[in-house]
XYZ file of C-alpha atoms in Angstrom:
190
model
C -4.021 -6.799 23.880
C -0.932 -5.711 21.994
C -0.646 -7.906 18.924
C 0.356 -7.770 15.270
C -1.167 -11.146 14.449
C -2.383 -11.096 10.858
C -0.310 -8.038 9.891
C 2.338 -8.529 7.212
C 5.689 -6.973 8.096
C 6.620 -7.367 4.427
C 3.757 -5.101 3.350
C 4.662 -2.560 6.040
C 8.269 -2.529 4.805
C 7.105 -2.071 1.226
C 4.913 0.874 2.243
C 7.876 2.415 4.083
C 9.911 2.077 0.878
C 7.040 3.668 -1.064
C 6.980 6.662 1.287
C 10.780 7.036 1.389
C 11.069 7.152 -2.392
C 7.957 9.279 -2.872
C 8.758 11.894 -0.244
C 12.383 12.622 -1.111
C 11.161 16.037 -2.210
C 10.949 16.942 1.492
C 14.622 17.878 1.133
C 14.263 19.873 -2.092
C 10.775 21.434 -2.356
C 8.631 23.120 0.268
C 4.973 22.996 -0.747
C 3.218 23.819 2.530
C 3.481 23.148 6.239
C 0.524 20.755 6.015
C 2.163 18.812 3.171
C 5.468 18.570 5.019
C 3.850 17.482 8.284
C 1.705 14.820 6.566
C 4.706 13.373 4.746
C 6.616 13.210 8.032
C 3.618 11.530 9.705
C 3.449 8.877 6.957
C 7.172 8.190 7.286
C 7.174 8.168 11.099
C 4.115 5.933 11.362
C 5.540 3.464 8.826
C 8.842 3.197 10.668
C 7.094 2.970 14.044
C 4.954 0.054 12.850
C 8.038 -1.746 11.516
C 9.922 -1.078 14.746
C 7.062 -2.393 16.887
C 6.653 -5.580 14.852
C 10.407 -6.267 14.883
C 11.496 -5.152 18.352
C 8.648 -4.514 20.829
C 8.954 -7.267 23.447
C 5.225 -8.066 23.525
C 4.239 -7.367 19.927
C 7.133 -9.135 18.188
C 6.166 -12.516 19.658
C 2.748 -12.267 17.969
C 4.275 -11.744 14.516
C 3.827 -14.844 12.335
C 7.231 -14.897 10.626
C 6.682 -18.451 9.335
C 3.609 -17.426 7.321
C 4.780 -13.969 6.189
C 7.299 -15.295 3.677
C 6.420 -13.373 0.524
C 9.667 -12.642 -1.319
C 9.157 -8.998 -2.043
C 12.108 -8.628 -4.351
C 9.698 -10.173 -6.887
C 7.803 -6.891 -6.534
C 10.614 -4.391 -5.920
C 12.864 -5.343 -8.826
C 10.192 -5.304 -11.570
C 8.833 -1.989 -10.236
C 12.332 -0.506 -10.277
C 12.984 -1.675 -13.838
C 9.584 -0.392 -14.941
C 10.311 2.984 -13.306
C 13.564 3.277 -15.268
C 11.778 2.426 -18.517
C 8.401 4.178 -18.069
C 8.530 7.570 -16.368
C 7.673 11.159 -17.197
C 11.169 12.596 -16.874
C 14.612 10.991 -16.658
C 15.744 12.450 -13.346
C 16.614 10.573 -10.166
C 13.723 12.127 -8.250
C 11.202 11.340 -10.993
C 12.383 7.739 -11.401
C 12.158 7.185 -7.631
C 8.733 8.843 -7.487
C 7.535 6.657 -10.374
C 8.988 3.588 -8.623
C 6.935 4.491 -5.535
C 3.762 4.685 -7.632
C 4.382 1.269 -9.193
C 5.379 -0.303 -5.865
C 2.337 1.076 -4.046
C 0.127 -0.682 -6.602
C 1.424 -4.106 -5.510
C 2.589 -3.509 -1.907
C -0.572 -5.080 -0.485
C 0.169 -8.486 -2.044
C 2.217 -9.859 0.906
C -0.644 -8.878 3.241
C -3.229 -10.615 1.076
C -1.055 -13.731 0.779
C -0.570 -13.806 4.570
C -4.321 -13.540 5.160
C -4.943 -16.308 2.652
C -2.337 -18.589 4.267
C -3.370 -18.123 7.880
C -7.152 -18.013 7.382
C -7.163 -16.232 10.745
C -8.518 -12.833 9.763
C -9.709 -10.827 12.716
C -12.094 -7.912 12.251
C -9.458 -5.238 12.725
C -7.118 -6.702 10.088
C -9.956 -7.273 7.621
C -11.220 -3.725 8.119
C -7.676 -2.358 7.749
C -7.212 -4.040 4.364
C -10.724 -3.059 3.251
C -10.102 0.590 4.136
C -6.759 0.598 2.306
C -8.565 -0.593 -0.814
C -11.403 1.868 -0.311
C -8.876 4.683 -0.107
C -7.614 3.695 -3.560
C -11.150 3.576 -4.894
C -11.730 7.113 -3.633
C -8.588 8.199 -5.436
C -10.073 6.904 -8.683
C -13.175 9.037 -8.086
C -10.861 12.002 -7.477
C -9.063 11.360 -10.777
C -12.356 11.194 -12.660
C -13.464 14.465 -11.082
C -10.160 16.186 -11.865
C -10.192 14.852 -15.435
C -13.646 16.339 -15.951
C -12.938 19.694 -14.266
C -9.246 20.427 -14.977
C -8.361 20.964 -18.634
C -5.272 18.956 -19.606
C -5.242 16.804 -16.462
C -3.584 13.526 -17.509
C -1.569 11.203 -15.278
C -1.424 7.940 -17.163
C 1.227 6.251 -14.992
C -0.676 7.054 -11.802
C -4.027 6.080 -13.289
C -2.878 2.725 -14.636
C -1.054 1.882 -11.390
C -4.119 2.835 -9.357
C -6.371 0.681 -11.519
C -3.961 -2.268 -11.128
C -3.996 -1.747 -7.370
C -7.796 -1.642 -7.292
C -8.015 -4.834 -9.357
C -5.716 -6.557 -6.829
C -8.151 -5.574 -4.064
C -11.298 -6.701 -5.924
C -11.046 -10.360 -4.868
C -10.583 -9.338 -1.238
C -13.538 -6.918 -1.516
C -15.757 -9.732 -2.791
C -15.032 -11.975 0.199
C -15.119 -9.089 2.672
C -18.559 -7.894 1.548
C -19.861 -11.473 1.286
C -18.775 -12.241 4.873
C -20.236 -8.961 6.120
C -23.601 -9.567 4.399
C -23.803 -13.138 5.711
C -22.539 -12.124 9.171
C -19.705 -14.673 8.906
C -16.043 -14.577 9.793
C -13.952 -13.359 6.865
C -12.092 -16.184 5.113
C -10.174 -16.126 1.856
C -9.981 -19.216 -0.354
C -6.774 -21.207 -0.018
């Protein structure tokens, strides 16, 4: 069945904004064909998801607009201000890249709030959120490895943002693992 029940459009829009501001270098720097293709895939998939939730005749009726009410300007504006204040280099591209790092750290919050409000967490949605958090955890392992093997490797802004993002996921992880171990339906406290 085609459905977006339990998926936060707000989080999807935030991730699209993350990818737009992070991948502006597509127009200025060529790194590799793989890098370019992957950036285009991230952008295309983000916009496709948003399009489907907003306009697909079957999927849009399953979107729970009344519950997905997180006001994301409470995330966007502070991240933008922080990017202007704390960045590695005062250029437009660097400020926008830094903004994308800060915003990615908190972009999952509307999704978590939606899951908490609806208490209707199907397996696919729960696994999706769990895998997003796991991906961030794997990044932390990558940073530790690179710190130990690459002399001078320091990315404080990225590290701190990644740790904040992982902390945001920790509560969800607790309930996800607890429900899995007890073979129960995933539920977040209200």
